[in-house]
mmCIF file of C-alpha atoms and ligand atoms in Angstrom:
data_model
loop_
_atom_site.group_PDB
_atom_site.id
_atom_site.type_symbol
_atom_site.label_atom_id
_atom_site.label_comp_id
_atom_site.label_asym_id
_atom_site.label_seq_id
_atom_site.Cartn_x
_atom_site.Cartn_y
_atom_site.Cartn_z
ATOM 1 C CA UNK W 1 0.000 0.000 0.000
ATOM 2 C CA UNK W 2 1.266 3.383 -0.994
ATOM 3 C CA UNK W 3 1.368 6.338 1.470
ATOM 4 C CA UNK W 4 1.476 9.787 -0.163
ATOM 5 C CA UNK W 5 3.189 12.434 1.922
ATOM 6 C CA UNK W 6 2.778 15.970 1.647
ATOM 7 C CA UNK W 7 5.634 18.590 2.453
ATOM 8 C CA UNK W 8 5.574 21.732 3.809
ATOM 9 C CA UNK W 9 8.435 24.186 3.395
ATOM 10 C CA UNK W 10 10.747 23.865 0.641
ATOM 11 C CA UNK W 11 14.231 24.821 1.857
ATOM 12 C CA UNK W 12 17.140 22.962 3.927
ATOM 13 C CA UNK W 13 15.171 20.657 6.085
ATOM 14 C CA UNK W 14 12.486 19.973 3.464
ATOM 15 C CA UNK W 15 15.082 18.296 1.366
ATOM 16 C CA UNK W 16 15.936 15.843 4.055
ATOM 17 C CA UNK W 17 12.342 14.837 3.993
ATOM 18 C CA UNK W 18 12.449 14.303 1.106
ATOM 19 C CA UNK W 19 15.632 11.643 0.679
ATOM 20 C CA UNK W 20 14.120 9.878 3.854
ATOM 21 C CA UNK W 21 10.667 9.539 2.389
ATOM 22 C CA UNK W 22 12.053 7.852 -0.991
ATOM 23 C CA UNK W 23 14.497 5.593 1.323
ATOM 24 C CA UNK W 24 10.812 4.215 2.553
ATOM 25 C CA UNK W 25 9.194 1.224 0.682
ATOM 26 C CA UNK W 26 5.856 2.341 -0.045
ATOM 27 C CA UNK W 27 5.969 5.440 0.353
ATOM 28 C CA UNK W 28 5.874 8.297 -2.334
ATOM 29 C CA UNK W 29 5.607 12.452 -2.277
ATOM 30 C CA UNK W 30 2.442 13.547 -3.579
ATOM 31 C CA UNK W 31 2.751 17.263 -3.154
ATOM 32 C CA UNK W 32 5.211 19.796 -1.437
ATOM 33 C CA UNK W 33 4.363 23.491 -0.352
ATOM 34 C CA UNK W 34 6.464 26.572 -0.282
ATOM 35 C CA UNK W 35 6.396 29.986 -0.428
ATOM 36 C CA UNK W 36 9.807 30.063 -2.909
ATOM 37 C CA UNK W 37 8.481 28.569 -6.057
ATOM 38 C CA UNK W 38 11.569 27.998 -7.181
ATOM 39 C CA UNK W 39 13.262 25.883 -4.841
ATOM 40 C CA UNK W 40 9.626 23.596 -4.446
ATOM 41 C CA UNK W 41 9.618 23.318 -8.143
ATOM 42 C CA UNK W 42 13.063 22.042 -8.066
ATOM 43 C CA UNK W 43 12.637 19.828 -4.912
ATOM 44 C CA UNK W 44 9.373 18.535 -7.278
ATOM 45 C CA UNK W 45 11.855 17.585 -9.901
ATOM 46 C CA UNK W 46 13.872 15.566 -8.314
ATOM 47 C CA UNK W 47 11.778 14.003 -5.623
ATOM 48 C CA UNK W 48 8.350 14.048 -6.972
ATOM 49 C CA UNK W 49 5.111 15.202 -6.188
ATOM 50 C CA UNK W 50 3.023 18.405 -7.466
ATOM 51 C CA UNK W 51 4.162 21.993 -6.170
ATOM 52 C CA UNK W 52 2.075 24.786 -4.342
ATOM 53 C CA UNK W 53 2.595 28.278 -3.399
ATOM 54 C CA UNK W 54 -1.124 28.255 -2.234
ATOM 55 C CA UNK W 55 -1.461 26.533 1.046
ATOM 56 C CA UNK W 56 -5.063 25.793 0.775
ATOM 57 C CA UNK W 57 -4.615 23.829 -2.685
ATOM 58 C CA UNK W 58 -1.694 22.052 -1.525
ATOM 59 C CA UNK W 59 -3.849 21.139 1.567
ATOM 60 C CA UNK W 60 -6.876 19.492 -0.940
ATOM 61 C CA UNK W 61 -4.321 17.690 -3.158
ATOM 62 C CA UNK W 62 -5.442 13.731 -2.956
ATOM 63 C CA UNK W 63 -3.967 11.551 -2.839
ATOM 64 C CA UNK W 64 -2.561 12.822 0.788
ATOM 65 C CA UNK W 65 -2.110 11.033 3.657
ATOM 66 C CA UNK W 66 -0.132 12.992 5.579
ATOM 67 C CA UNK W 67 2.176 16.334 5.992
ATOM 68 C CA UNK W 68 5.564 16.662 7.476
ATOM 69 C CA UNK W 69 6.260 20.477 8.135
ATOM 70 C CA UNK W 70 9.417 21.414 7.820
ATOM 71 C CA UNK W 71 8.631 25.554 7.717
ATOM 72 C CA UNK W 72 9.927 28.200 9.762
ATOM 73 C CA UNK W 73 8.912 27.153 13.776
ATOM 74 C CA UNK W 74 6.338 29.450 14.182
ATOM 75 C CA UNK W 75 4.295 28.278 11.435
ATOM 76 C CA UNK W 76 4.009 24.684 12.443
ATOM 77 C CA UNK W 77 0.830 24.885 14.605
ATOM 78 C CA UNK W 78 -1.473 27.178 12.353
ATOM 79 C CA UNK W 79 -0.549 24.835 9.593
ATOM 80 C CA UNK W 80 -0.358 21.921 11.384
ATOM 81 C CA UNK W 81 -4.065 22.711 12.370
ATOM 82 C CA UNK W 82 -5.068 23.517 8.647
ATOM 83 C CA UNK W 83 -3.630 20.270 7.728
ATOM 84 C CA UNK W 84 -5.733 18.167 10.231
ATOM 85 C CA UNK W 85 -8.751 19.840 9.949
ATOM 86 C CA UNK W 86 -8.236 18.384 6.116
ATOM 87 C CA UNK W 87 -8.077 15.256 7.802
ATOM 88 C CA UNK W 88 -3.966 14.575 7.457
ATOM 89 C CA UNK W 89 -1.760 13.095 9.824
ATOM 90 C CA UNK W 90 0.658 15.747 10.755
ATOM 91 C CA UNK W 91 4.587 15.295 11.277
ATOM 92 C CA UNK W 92 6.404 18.489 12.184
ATOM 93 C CA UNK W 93 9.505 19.230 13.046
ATOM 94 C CA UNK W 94 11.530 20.366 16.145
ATOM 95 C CA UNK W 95 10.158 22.532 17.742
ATOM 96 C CA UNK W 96 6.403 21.409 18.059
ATOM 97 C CA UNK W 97 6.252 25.134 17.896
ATOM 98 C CA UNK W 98 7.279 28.806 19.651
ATOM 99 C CA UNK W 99 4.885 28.668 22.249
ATOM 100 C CA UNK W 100 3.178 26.651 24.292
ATOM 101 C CA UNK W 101 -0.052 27.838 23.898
ATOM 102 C CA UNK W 102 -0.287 27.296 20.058
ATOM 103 C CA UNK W 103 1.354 23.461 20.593
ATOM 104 C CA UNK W 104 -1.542 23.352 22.977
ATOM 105 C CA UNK W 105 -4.057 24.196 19.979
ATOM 106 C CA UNK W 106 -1.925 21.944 17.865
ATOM 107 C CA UNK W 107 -2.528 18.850 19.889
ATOM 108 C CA UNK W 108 -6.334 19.398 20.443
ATOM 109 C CA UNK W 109 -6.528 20.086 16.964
ATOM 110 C CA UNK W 110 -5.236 16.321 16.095
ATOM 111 C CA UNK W 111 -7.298 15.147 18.877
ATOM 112 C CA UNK W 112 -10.387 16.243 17.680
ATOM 113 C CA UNK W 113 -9.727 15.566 13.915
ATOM 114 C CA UNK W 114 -8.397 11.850 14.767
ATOM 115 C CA UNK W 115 -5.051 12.428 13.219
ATOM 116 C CA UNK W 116 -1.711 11.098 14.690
ATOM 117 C CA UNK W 117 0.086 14.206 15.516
ATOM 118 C CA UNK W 118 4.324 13.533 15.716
ATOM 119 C CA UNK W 119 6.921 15.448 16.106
ATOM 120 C CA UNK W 120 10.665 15.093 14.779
ATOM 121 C CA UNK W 121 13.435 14.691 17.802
ATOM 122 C CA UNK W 122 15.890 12.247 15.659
ATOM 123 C CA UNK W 123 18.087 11.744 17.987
ATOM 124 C CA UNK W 124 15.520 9.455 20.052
ATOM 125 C CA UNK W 125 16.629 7.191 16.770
ATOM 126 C CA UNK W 126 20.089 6.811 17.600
ATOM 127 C CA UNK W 127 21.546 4.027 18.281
ATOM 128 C CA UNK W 128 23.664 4.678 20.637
ATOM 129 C CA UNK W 129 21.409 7.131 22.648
ATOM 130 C CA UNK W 130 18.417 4.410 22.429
ATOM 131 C CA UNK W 131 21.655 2.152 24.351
ATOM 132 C CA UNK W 132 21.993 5.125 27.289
ATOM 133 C CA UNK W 133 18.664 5.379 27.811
ATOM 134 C CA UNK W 134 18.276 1.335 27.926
ATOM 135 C CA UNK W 135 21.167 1.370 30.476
ATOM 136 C CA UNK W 136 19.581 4.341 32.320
ATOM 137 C CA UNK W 137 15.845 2.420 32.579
ATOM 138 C CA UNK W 138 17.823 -0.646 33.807
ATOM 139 C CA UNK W 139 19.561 1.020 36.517
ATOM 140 C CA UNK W 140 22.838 0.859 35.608
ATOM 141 C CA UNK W 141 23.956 4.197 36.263
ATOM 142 C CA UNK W 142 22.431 3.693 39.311
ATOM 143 C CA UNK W 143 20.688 7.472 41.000
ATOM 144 C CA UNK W 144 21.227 10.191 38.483
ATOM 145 C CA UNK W 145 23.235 12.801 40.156
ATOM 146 C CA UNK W 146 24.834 15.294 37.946
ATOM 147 C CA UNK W 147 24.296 16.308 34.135
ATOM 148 C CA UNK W 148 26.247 18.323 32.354
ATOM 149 C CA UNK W 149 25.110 19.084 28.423
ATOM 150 C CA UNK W 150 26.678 21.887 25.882
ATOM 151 C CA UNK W 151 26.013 22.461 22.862
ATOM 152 C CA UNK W 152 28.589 25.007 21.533
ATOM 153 C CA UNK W 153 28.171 24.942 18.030
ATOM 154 C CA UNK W 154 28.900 28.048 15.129
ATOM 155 C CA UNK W 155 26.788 29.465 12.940
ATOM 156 C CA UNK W 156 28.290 31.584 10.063
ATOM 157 C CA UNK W 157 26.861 35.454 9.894
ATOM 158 C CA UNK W 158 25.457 34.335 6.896
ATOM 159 C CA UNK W 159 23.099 31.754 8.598
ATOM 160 C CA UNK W 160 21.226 34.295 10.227
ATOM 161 C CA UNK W 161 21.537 37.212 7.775
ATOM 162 C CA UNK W 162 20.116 35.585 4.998
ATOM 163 C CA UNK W 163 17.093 34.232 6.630
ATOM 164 C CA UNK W 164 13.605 35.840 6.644
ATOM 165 C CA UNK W 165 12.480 33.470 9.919
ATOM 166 C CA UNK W 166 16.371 32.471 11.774
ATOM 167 C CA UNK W 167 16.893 34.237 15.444
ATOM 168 C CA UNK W 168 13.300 36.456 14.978
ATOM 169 C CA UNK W 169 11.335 35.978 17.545
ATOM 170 C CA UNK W 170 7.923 36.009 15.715
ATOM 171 C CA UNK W 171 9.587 32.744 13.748
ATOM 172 C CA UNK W 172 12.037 31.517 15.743
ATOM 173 C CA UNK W 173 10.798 31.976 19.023
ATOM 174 C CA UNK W 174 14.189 32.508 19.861
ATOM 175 C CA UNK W 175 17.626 31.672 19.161
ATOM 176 C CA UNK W 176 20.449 29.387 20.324
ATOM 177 C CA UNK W 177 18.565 27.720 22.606
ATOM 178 C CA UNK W 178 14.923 27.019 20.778
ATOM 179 C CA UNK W 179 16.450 26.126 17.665
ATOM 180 C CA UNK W 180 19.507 24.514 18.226
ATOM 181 C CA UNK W 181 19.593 23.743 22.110
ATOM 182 C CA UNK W 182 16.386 22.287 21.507
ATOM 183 C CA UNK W 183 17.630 18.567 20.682
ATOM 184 C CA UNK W 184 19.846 18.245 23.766
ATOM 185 C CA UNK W 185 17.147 19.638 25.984
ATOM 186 C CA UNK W 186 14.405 16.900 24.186
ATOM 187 C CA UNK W 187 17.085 14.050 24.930
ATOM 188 C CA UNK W 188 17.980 15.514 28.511
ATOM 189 C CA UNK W 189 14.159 15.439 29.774
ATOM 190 C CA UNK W 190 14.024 11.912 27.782
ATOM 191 C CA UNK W 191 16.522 10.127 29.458
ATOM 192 C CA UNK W 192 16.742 11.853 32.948
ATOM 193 C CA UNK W 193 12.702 12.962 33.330
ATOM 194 C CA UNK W 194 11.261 16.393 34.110
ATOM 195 C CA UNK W 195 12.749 19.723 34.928
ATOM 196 C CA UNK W 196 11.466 21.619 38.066
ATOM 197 C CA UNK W 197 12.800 24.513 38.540
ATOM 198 C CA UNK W 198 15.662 26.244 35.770
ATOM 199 C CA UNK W 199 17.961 29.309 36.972
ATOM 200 C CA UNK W 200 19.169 31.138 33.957
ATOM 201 C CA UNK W 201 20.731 33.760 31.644
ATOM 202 C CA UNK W 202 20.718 34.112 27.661
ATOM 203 C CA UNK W 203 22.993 36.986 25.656
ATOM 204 C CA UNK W 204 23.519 37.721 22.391
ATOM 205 C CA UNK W 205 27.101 37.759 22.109
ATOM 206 C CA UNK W 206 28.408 37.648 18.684
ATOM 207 C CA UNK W 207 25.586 37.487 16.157
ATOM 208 C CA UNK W 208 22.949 40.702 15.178
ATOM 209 C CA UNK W 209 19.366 39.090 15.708
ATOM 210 C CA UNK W 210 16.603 40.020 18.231
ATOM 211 C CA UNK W 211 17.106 36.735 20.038
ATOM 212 C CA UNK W 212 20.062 35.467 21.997
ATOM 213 C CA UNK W 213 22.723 33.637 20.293
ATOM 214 C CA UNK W 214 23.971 32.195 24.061
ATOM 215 C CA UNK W 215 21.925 30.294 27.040
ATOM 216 C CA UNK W 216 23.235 29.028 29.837
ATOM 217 C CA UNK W 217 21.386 27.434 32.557
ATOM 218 C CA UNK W 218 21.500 25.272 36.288
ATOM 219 C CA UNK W 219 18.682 22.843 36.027
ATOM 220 C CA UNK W 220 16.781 20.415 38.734
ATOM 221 C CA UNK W 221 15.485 17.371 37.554
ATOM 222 C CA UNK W 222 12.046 16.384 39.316
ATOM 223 C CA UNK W 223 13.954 13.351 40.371
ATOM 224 C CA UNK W 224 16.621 15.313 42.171
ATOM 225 C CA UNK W 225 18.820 15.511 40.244
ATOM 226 C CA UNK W 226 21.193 18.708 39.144
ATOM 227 C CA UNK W 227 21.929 19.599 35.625
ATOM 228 C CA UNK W 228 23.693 22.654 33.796
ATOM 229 C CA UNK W 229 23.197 23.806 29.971
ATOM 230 C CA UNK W 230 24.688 25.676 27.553
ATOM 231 C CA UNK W 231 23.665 26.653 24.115
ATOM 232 C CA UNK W 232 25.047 28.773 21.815
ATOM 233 C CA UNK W 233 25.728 29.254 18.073
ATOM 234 C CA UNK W 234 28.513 31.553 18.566
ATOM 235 C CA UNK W 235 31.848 29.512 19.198
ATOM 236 C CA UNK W 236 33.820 28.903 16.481
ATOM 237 C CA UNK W 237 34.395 26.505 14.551
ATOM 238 C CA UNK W 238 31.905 24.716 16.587
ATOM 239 C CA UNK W 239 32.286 21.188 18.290
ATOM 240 C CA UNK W 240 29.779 18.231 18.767
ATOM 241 C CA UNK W 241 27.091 18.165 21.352
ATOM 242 C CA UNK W 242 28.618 16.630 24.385
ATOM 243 C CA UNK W 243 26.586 15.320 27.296
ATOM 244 C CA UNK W 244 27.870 13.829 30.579
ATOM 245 C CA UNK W 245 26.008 12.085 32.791
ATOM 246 C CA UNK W 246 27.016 10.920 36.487
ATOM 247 C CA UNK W 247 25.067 8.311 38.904
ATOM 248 C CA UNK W 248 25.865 6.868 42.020
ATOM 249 C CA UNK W 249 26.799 3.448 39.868
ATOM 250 C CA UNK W 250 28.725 5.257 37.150
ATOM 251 C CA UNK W 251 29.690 7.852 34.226
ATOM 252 C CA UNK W 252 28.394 8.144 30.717
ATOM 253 C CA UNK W 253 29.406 10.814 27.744
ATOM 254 C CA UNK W 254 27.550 11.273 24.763
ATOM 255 C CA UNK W 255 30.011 13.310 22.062
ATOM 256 C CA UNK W 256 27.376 14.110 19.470
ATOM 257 C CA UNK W 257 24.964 11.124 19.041
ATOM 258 C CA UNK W 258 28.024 8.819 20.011
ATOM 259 C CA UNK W 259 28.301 7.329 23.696
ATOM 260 C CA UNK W 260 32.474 7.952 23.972
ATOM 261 C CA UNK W 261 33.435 7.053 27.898
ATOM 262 C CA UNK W 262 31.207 4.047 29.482
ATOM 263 C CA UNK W 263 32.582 4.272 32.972
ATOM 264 C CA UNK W 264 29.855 2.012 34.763
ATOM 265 C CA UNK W 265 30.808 -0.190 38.277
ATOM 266 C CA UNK W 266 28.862 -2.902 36.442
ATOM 267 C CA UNK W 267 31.627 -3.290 33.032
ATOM 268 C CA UNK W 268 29.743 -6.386 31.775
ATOM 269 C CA UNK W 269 27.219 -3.514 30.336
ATOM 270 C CA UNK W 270 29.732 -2.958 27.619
ATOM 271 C CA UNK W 271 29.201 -0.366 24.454
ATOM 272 C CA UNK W 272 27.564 -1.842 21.423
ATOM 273 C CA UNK W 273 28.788 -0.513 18.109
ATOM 274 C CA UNK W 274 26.610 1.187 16.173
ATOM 275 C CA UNK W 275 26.850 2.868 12.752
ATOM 276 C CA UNK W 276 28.954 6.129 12.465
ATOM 277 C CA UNK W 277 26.976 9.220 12.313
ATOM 278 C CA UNK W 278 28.286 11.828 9.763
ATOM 279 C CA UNK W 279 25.923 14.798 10.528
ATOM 280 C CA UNK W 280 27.818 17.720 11.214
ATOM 281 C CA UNK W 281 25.462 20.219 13.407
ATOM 282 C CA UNK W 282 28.183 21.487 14.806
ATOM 283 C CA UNK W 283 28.920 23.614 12.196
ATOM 284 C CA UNK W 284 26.012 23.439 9.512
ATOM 285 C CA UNK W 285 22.701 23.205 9.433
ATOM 286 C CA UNK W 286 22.274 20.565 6.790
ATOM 287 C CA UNK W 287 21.163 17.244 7.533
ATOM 288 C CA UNK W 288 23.353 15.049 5.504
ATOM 289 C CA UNK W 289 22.876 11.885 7.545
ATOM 290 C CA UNK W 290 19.129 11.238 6.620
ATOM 291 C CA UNK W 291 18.394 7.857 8.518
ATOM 292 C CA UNK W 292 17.336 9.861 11.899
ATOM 293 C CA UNK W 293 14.895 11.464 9.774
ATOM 294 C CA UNK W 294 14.028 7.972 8.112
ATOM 295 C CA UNK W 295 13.478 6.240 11.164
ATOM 296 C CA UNK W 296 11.136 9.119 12.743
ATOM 297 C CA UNK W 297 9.449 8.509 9.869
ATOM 298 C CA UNK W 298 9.024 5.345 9.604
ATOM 299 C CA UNK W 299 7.580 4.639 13.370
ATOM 300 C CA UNK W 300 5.112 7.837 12.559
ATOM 301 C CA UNK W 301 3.679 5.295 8.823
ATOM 302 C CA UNK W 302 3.335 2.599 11.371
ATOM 303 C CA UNK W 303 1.561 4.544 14.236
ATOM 304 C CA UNK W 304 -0.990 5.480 11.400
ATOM 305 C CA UNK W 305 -1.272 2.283 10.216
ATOM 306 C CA UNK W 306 -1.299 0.777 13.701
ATOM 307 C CA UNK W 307 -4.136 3.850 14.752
ATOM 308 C CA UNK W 308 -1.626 4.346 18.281
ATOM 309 C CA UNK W 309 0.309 7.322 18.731
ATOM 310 C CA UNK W 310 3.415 8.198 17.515
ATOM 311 C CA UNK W 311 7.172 7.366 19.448
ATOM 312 C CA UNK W 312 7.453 10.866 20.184
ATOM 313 C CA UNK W 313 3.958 12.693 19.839
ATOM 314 C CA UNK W 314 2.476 16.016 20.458
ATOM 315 C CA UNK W 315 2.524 15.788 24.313
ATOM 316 C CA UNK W 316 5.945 14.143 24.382
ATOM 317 C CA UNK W 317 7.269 17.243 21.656
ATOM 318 C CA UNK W 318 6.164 19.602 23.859
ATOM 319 C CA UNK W 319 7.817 19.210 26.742
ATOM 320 C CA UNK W 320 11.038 20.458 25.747
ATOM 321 C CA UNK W 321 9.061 23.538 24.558
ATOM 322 C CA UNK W 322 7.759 24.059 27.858
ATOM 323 C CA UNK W 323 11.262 23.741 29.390
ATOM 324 C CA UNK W 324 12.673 26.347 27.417
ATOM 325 C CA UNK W 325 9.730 28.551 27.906
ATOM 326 C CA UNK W 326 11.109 27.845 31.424
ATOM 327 C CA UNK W 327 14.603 28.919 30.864
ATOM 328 C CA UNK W 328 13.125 32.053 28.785
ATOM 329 C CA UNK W 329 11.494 33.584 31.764
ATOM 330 C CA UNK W 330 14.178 32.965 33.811
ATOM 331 C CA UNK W 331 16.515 35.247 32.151
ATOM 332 C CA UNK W 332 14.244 37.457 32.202
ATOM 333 C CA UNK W 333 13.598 37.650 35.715
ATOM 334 C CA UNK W 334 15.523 39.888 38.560
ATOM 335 C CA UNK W 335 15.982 36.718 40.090
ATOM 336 C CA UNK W 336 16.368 34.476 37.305
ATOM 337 C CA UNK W 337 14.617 31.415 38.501
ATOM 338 C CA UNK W 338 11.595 29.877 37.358
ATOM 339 C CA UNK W 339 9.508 26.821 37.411
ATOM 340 C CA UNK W 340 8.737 24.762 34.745
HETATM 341 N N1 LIG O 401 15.472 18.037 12.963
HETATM 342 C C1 LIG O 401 16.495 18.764 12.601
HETATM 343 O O1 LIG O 401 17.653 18.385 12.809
HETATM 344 C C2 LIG O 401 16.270 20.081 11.909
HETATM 345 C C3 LIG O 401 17.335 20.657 11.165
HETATM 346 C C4 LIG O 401 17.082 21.875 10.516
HETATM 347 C C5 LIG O 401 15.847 22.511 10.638
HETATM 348 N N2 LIG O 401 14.876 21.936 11.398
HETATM 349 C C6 LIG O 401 13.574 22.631 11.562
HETATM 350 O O2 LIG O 401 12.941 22.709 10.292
HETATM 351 C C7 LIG O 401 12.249 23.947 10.139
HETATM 352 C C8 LIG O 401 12.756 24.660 8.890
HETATM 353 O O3 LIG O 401 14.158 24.847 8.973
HETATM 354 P P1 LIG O 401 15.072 24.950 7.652
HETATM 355 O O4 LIG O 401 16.486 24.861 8.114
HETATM 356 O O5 LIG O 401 14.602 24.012 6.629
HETATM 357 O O6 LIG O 401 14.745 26.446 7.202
HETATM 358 P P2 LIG O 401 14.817 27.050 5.716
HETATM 359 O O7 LIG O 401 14.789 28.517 5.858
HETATM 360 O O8 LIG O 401 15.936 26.416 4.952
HETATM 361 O O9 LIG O 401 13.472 26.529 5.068
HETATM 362 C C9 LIG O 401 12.216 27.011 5.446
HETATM 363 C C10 LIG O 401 11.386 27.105 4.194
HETATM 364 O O10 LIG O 401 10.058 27.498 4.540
HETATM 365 C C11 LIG O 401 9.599 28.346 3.521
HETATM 366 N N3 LIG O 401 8.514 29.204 4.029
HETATM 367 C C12 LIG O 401 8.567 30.446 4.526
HETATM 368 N N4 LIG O 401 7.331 30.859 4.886
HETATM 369 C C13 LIG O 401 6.509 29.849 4.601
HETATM 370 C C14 LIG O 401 5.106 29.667 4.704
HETATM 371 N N5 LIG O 401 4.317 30.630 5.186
HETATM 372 N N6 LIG O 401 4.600 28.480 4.329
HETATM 373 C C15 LIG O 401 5.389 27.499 3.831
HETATM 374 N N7 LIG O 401 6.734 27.624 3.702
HETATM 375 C C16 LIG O 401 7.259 28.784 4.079
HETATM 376 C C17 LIG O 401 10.793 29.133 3.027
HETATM 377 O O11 LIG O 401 10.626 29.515 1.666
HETATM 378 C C18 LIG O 401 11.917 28.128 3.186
HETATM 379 O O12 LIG O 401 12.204 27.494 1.959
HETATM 380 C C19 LIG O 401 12.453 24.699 11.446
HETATM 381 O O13 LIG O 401 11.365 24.497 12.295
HETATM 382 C C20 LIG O 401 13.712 24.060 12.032
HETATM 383 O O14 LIG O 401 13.725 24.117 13.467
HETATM 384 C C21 LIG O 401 15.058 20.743 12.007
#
């Protein structure tokens, strides 16, 4: 049976879509919107599918299944609405969307229309982080004391200056931290559980945009656990996302998506080897490495075909929005503390 798929957007991320819907048996692009007519025409070309500058077509093309929305972040929920009041299952991508409010209207939306609602975190994919958070469930780092993620990755001038959308905050919602941060905060509440209370502060150090290209913050896991953060797209040349996690029972780091120091009382648990990852977000926004993508994808065709929800659905993509909503007030406060 063939699934047509119907993307929204048209530029970087859109193309990754695109390669991991064709790597999918069975399923086929139907139609892609944009607002550049060029770049959907040529993403048309080589991937398929009919193109649309006019959302409201696009949205009645049939055969369509489902959308994956790969626009600018604060565009998701008004079109992921549109799309399932059409009756399409809707896949968006990080972030569900700016604010919490609107995911909130996203989610009800998909309730009440009886569409599966998903929402892309890849790195809940990868091997080697689906091995931590195995060894995490089974106790083997014993109590979670002590996190400590960063994310100091670069972003060129360039990346920001010629967007319409990156580091606005009607768009973006932010900077740093709600577009890039946004994957290591999804994969910190993941494995370790919910954030109580965040102390922060967020700058915008080297790059000119309204948001802040810098976030730091202390975190407190509901489970007692202590945890700091740092995003930022401002230190060159940029380096991969490392994440270190201590328990009573042992020590883990994650460089990247890659679990690099196993230090665990218990060394029968050893590392499994898993494919190399070539993705590069350190320094580029491109997704090269597609099969995070693929994989998201493919559990969101089964969860339709299987009527359950999605591996990570609206409720689950959410919750790193609400943590960073967290760590937005924070900064902003004379105290800068907040709950979550
Ligand atoms: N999962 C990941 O690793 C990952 C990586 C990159 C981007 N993203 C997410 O994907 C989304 C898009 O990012 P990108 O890097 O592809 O940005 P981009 O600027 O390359 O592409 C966005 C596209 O949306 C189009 N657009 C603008 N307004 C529109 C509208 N009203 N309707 C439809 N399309 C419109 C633009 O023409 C542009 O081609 C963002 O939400 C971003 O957070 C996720």
């Amino acid at each position: 049976m063939t699934t047509h798929i119907g993307l929204i957007g048209g530029g970087n991320i859109t193309e990754t879509h695109a390669r991991a819907a064709r790597a999918i048996p069975g399923a086929e692009i139907s139609a892609i919107h944009g607002t550049n007519a060029e770049k959907i025409a040529r993403l048309c070309r080589e991937h398929g599918g009919t193109p649309y500058q006019d959302f409201d077509a696009f949205l009645r093309h049939r055969p369509m299944e489902l959308v994956i929305i790969g626009s600018p972040s604060g565009l998701h929920a008004a079109q992921g609405i549109a799309a399932a009041r059409h009756g399409l299952h809707v896949l968006t991508e990080k972030p569900i969307e700016i604010s919490i409010a609107r995911s909130d209207a996203l989610i009800e939306a998909a309730k009440q229309s009886k569409v599966q609602l998903g929402v892309i975190f890849q790195d809940r994919r990868k091997p080697h982080i689906c091995q931590l958070k195995k060894w995490i469930d089974q106790g083997l780092l014993g109590k979670i004391l002590f996190v400590d993620a960063r994310v100091k990755w670069y972003r060129p001038p360039e990346y920001y200056a010629g967007s319409r959308w990156r580091g606005t905050l009607a768009l973006d919602g932010g900077g740093a931290l709600i577009n890039q941060g946004v994957h290591t905060v999804d994969l910190l509440l993941w494995l370790l559980g919910d954030v109580v209370r965040v102390q922060a502060r967020t700058a915008t150090q080297l790059h000119k945009i309204e948001a802040e290209d810098t976030a730091a913050a202390i975190l407190e896991f509901a489970s007692g656990a202590l945890g700091v953060f740092h995003a930022t797209t401002a230190a060159y040349p940029g380096y991969p996302r490392r994440v270190e996690i201590a328990g009573t029972e042992g020590t883990v780091i994650l460089e990247h998506d890659r679990i690099i120091a196993a230090n665990l009382r218990n060394a029968a648990a050893a590392i499994e080897s898993a494919p190399l990852d070539e993705n590069l977000s350190s320094s580029t926004a491109t997704v090269s490495d597609f099969r995070g993508h693929q994989s998201v994808l493919e559990d969101f065709l089964q969860a339709i075909q299987q009527n359950r929800a999605p591996a990570c659905d609206g409720i689950e993509g959410r919750r790193s929005l609400a943590l960073i909503e967290a760590i937005y007030r924070a900064a902003k406060t004379p105290d800068r503390v907040a709950t979550v």
